[in-house]
Amino acid sequence: MTGDWIDVGALVEIPLRGARTIKAANGEEIAIFRTAGNRLYALVNRCPHKQGHLSQGIVHGDAVTCPLHNWRISLSTGEALGEDEGCVPTIPVRADAGRILISRIAMLATLAA
Amino acid sequence: MDFQGTGIGAENRDDAPDTVGTQRLVVIGNGMAGCRAVEEILARDPGRFRITIFGAEPHVNYNRIMLSPVLAGEKSFDEIVINDAAWYADNGIELVAGDPVAAIDRAARTVTANSGRTVGYDRLLIATGSDPFIIPVPGKDLPGVISFRDMKDVDAMLAAADRGGDAVVIGGGLLGLEAAHGLSLRGMKVTVLHLMPTLMERQLDEAAGWLLKTELERRGQTILTGADTAAIVGDGKVEGVALKDGSTIPASLVVMAVGIRPSTALARAAGLAVGRGIQVDDHMVTSDPAILAVGECVEHDGQVYGLVAPLWEMCRALADGLVAEPSGYRGSVTSTKLKVSGIDVFSAGDFSGGDGAEDIVLRDAARGIYKRVVLREDKVVGAVLYGDTADGSWYFDLLRKGDDVSSIRDLIIFGQAFAQGGGQADPKAAVAALSDDAEICGCNGVSKGKVVASIQAGACSLDAVRATCKASASCGSCTGLVENLLALALGDAVESGPKTICKCSSFTHDDVRREIVAQELRSIPEVMQKLHWTTPDGCSSCRPALNYYLLCAWPGAYVDDQQSRFVNERLHANIQKDGTYSVVPRMWGGLTNPRELRAIADVVEKYDAPMVKVTGGQRLDIFGIRKEDLPAVWADLNAAGMVSGHAYGKALRTVKTCVGSEWCRFGTQDSTGLGVKAEKMSWGSWMPHKFKIAVSGCPRNCAEATIKDFGVICVDSGYELHVGGNGGIKLRGTDLLCKVATEQQALDHIAAFIQLYREEAWYLERTAPWIERVGIDHVRRRIVEDAVGREALTARFLFSQSFSQDDPWAARAAGKDREQHAHLGEFRPLEILAAEGAR
């Protein structure tokens, strides 16, 4: 059904092992990651530790290392990896015909929470 | 007889054998799926249908996936025919070849071909396959631009190859590479253009893609990745391909092989449900119960397939549902092999990692092998093999069966022979079972007996073994074996070696640095392959280190990898705790002037920077700049003549000075002037860690030079040079390096020292711990006592600087990578809520 997925940009705008952000009107940001394996993930752009911008971390495998204090966050679950504990909300995202589509319902739910 | 089109073996339905039933089956598509479906139906009930097959091509049924060997000259067309004319005749099938179907009338249950011929059906099977995707660029219709899909395309390529010249293949996927291989074998000079950063990215991961590119280049093809086609140029016929980066590649033939899409126009026009393909249920029935569809034209459970194996499974389900006990198609897991002779590539399943995925990676540099098996919950979910694909079918079998592999996990990467080798499941037991003359280290020809002897003689660590018998001292691929021998011989008495660069590697920083130079490794994937990295793309520890080591080893030649840099170096500003950035322009030697001060003041006002602060290194730091404003801030500062202060980088930061002899009543030399000169010489250089210099005009040391990485204390008779100071976590005063007489000598020593540090220190190791590790005597020997060596170090530093002294702000402000700073999109929840009304 149209409308459930929002087109937020072209896939090629995110480099492999890179991330770009979506700005939401309430000041929150969503980070969309593209891994070396060409998987897409979307997370709220805040590390569960000290709110570091995860979009600016180094992506390796299916994890990102937060640029503030090197917490490693799983891109698929949003959970902190290793010794650390915490979790950041994830949002369904997919690519279709070279476009990045993000779940509208999940965005609304995440941003309202 | 009722021959139509170029039909062969055509049987009029009235003349059909008596055994053939009364139901009429019409098949649209004489390709691999259509004919296989008919074969499956005939195998179950040869008498059920009277069959008519329409084909667009003027051929009998042939094996389309063997077009590559035909192009490469390894097979003839006759050899790839699946069903010859006799098959059609023997089974009472009417083939209408070279006359494509133009329309389906579902109400009347008829199909009409281009020739106007109309045939009625009881059941219709659509097997129209897929069409090559043609990228909509100017010039796509020029003569000489073709796809790689059928025999006609192959004939066109062979004709072009006979004339010789340059060919461009657009698309570095399976099909494109096979086309390139064929044309290359036929003597054409081939360039492959691929939009993505690595070849065959849908089938191979980055590491395997890199190996493939290296091998194809070795065979003489030119492979351009990240190449975006702007237009195909030519006057009346194709003459070249223009890329978006402005370059043009000459070509007398352009093969477009960027992908295929399901051929659905007929089905769509007939009003069938069509998504990405013609939608079918588990029995391959479309939204019209009288019409079935099979092959690349269909969409099943949201999936479309472009490989041949799923076709066979679909055809079985179709025939079962149509004439036997319905079995139901459940979707396919696919595997791929590249049909390029001498290059063994295999991939299957999902190797992109993801939730709970575990990678087992084996890289054997000496044999050019890369293997990666992806496990999830102790089951194989994907595999990528390069160089040795013998176990591909075994992995694929494990994958399809979903077997629990936890019992063979440790050995699975070595393949079926090892993993199912009975009592050898324990790697230590496997090593123990080796005979004494078994070779452990192939590079140095060291046997198990020699390794054991050296361990028994007292070598209690990997490093000691390497030093005494040379095993594992070269390429390192036998490191695991040696470690197992150590564990066998010594049990818990094994000494752990020096720290490895990270968990992805068994190599230390020093090993990696040495091997990059010795083996002339030129890129991150190459290092990971040659040094047996155990992860597909490293981690946040090793990637920045490798990026630096390569940059240091190959100045001017190595292409920096942005995705392997910490954010500060990627965005050329300092990330702060709230996610904003701070910006520090360079103030040479701590000097400034009204124009620079005004520019800074203007930036502070214009971008609402909440704070400006004088740094410890005598500069002004502008805080609270939003990421998206950074390019504009730099542009404004650049306009006033200021450049990046690299306050964010593992690089030269500040050169702190006092006012020296020009103003100070105690000053002995021009410390400010020397500071400016030192900074102008060394700015822009990437280092293992941040690097600070200070120049004090007299021993009162107002610039605090004795806690800097390099400190100069000016005295009456010249310059005292101090090194290895640190005001950081662990306070360390400098060591005196030497004393020199002239300013130029001081600068030469600074350059030599920086270069020695750049070449020897581990990444993220500042000068203080480095000097404590190697000893100040080592540094003095290299720089003070060895004048020739010092001059060489200075020369290497200045050579490297000739490539690195450009302002990163200017490049970004001018638009390069500027989009990195912008948001991808915007999401306005309030507007969407308003639009929904009810909420």
PDB file of C-alpha atoms in Angstrom, chain A residues 6 8 13 15-18 20-25 29 34 36-37 39 41 53 56-62 65 67-68 76-77 100 104 107-108 111, chain B residues 196-197 206 350 352-355 376 537-540 543-544 561 563 565-567 570-571 577 579 581 627 819 822-829 832 836:
ATOM      1  CA  ILE A   6       8.133   7.068   2.587  1.00  0.00           C
ATOM      2  CA  VAL A   8      13.542   9.640   1.599  1.00  0.00           C
ATOM      3  CA  GLU A  13      23.487   9.040  -1.750  1.00  0.00           C
ATOM      4  CA  PRO A  15      28.176   5.376   0.459  1.00  0.00           C
ATOM      5  CA  LEU A  16      28.888   1.759   1.363  1.00  0.00           C
ATOM      6  CA  ARG A  17      29.918   1.655   5.042  1.00  0.00           C
ATOM      7  CA  GLY A  18      28.413   5.119   5.427  1.00  0.00           C
ATOM      8  CA  ARG A  20      23.113   9.809   6.115  1.00  0.00           C
ATOM      9  CA  THR A  21      20.467  11.410   8.263  1.00  0.00           C
ATOM     10  CA  ILE A  22      16.837  12.393   8.021  1.00  0.00           C
ATOM     11  CA  LYS A  23      15.802  15.436   9.952  1.00  0.00           C
ATOM     12  CA  ALA A  24      12.454  15.293  11.682  1.00  0.00           C
ATOM     13  CA  ALA A  25      10.466  18.396  12.483  1.00  0.00           C
ATOM     14  CA  GLU A  29      17.252  12.760  13.610  1.00  0.00           C
ATOM     15  CA  ARG A  34      24.394   1.197   4.427  1.00  0.00           C
ATOM     16  CA  ALA A  36      29.569  -3.175   3.167  1.00  0.00           C
ATOM     17  CA  GLY A  37      27.123  -6.024   2.568  1.00  0.00           C
ATOM     18  CA  ARG A  39      22.180  -3.800   3.870  1.00  0.00           C
ATOM     19  CA  TYR A  41      19.343   0.015   8.559  1.00  0.00           C
ATOM     20  CA  HIS A  53      25.367  10.901  16.696  1.00  0.00           C
ATOM     21  CA  GLN A  56      28.948   9.803  12.276  1.00  0.00           C
ATOM     22  CA  GLY A  57      30.490   6.580  13.543  1.00  0.00           C
ATOM     23  CA  ILE A  58      32.585   4.041  11.664  1.00  0.00           C
ATOM     24  CA  VAL A  59      30.447   1.253  10.186  1.00  0.00           C
ATOM     25  CA  HIS A  60      31.948  -2.239  10.278  1.00  0.00           C
ATOM     26  CA  GLY A  61      30.090  -5.458   9.607  1.00  0.00           C
ATOM     27  CA  ASP A  62      26.566  -4.801  10.850  1.00  0.00           C
ATOM     28  CA  THR A  65      31.004   2.498  16.630  1.00  0.00           C
ATOM     29  CA  PRO A  67      32.087   8.605  17.674  1.00  0.00           C
ATOM     30  CA  LEU A  68      31.795   9.906  21.226  1.00  0.00           C
ATOM     31  CA  SER A  76      19.962  -4.634  13.240  1.00  0.00           C
ATOM     32  CA  THR A  77      18.737  -4.591  16.840  1.00  0.00           C
ATOM     33  CA  ILE A 100      15.355   4.376   0.161  1.00  0.00           C
ATOM     34  CA  ARG A 104       6.027   5.861   8.079  1.00  0.00           C
ATOM     35  CA  MET A 107       8.738   6.745  12.215  1.00  0.00           C
ATOM     36  CA  LEU A 108       5.639   8.243  13.807  1.00  0.00           C
ATOM     37  CA  LEU A 111       9.266   9.996  17.196  1.00  0.00           C
TER      38      LEU A 111
ATOM     39  CA  MET B 196      29.002   0.263  -7.736  1.00  0.00           C
ATOM     40  CA  PRO B 197      32.322   0.295  -5.841  1.00  0.00           C
ATOM     41  CA  GLU B 206      33.825  -6.494  -1.076  1.00  0.00           C
ATOM     42  CA  ASP B 350      22.731 -14.303   2.201  1.00  0.00           C
ATOM     43  CA  SER B 352      25.433  -9.570   3.776  1.00  0.00           C
ATOM     44  CA  GLY B 353      25.629 -10.344   7.480  1.00  0.00           C
ATOM     45  CA  GLY B 354      22.894  -8.882   9.625  1.00  0.00           C
ATOM     46  CA  ASP B 355      21.102  -9.933  12.761  1.00  0.00           C
ATOM     47  CA  ARG B 376      23.216 -17.756  11.913  1.00  0.00           C
ATOM     48  CA  ASP B 537      35.574  -5.562   6.373  1.00  0.00           C
ATOM     49  CA  GLY B 538      37.582  -5.045   9.543  1.00  0.00           C
ATOM     50  CA  CYS B 539      36.473  -2.949  12.492  1.00  0.00           C
ATOM     51  CA  SER B 540      36.624   0.578  13.834  1.00  0.00           C
ATOM     52  CA  ARG B 543      40.419   0.298   9.427  1.00  0.00           C
ATOM     53  CA  PRO B 544      41.625   3.772  10.501  1.00  0.00           C
ATOM     54  CA  ASP B 561      39.299   5.807   2.388  1.00  0.00           C
ATOM     55  CA  GLN B 563      34.738   5.470   5.517  1.00  0.00           C
ATOM     56  CA  ARG B 565      38.311   7.705   9.127  1.00  0.00           C
ATOM     57  CA  PHE B 566      37.033   8.897  12.472  1.00  0.00           C
ATOM     58  CA  VAL B 567      34.260  11.471  12.086  1.00  0.00           C
ATOM     59  CA  ARG B 570      35.893  12.951   7.764  1.00  0.00           C
ATOM     60  CA  LEU B 571      34.118  16.215   8.510  1.00  0.00           C
ATOM     61  CA  LYS B 577      29.092  16.101  23.108  1.00  0.00           C
ATOM     62  CA  GLY B 579      26.635  16.528  18.150  1.00  0.00           C
ATOM     63  CA  TYR B 581      31.098  20.734  15.812  1.00  0.00           C
ATOM     64  CA  LYS B 627      27.088  19.881  10.737  1.00  0.00           C
ATOM     65  CA  GLU B 819      26.396  16.549   0.451  1.00  0.00           C
ATOM     66  CA  ALA B 822      23.359  17.796   4.410  1.00  0.00           C
ATOM     67  CA  HIS B 823      20.348  15.790   5.524  1.00  0.00           C
ATOM     68  CA  LEU B 824      19.152  13.089   3.209  1.00  0.00           C
ATOM     69  CA  GLY B 825      15.559  14.062   3.685  1.00  0.00           C
ATOM     70  CA  GLU B 826      13.141  15.680   6.049  1.00  0.00           C
ATOM     71  CA  PHE B 827      10.275  14.152   7.958  1.00  0.00           C
ATOM     72  CA  ARG B 828       7.559  16.352   9.328  1.00  0.00           C
ATOM     73  CA  PRO B 829       5.394  14.291  11.662  1.00  0.00           C
ATOM     74  CA  ILE B 832       1.502  13.824   8.335  1.00  0.00           C
ATOM     75  CA  GLU B 836      -4.412  11.783   8.692  1.00  0.00           C
TER      76      GLU B 836
END
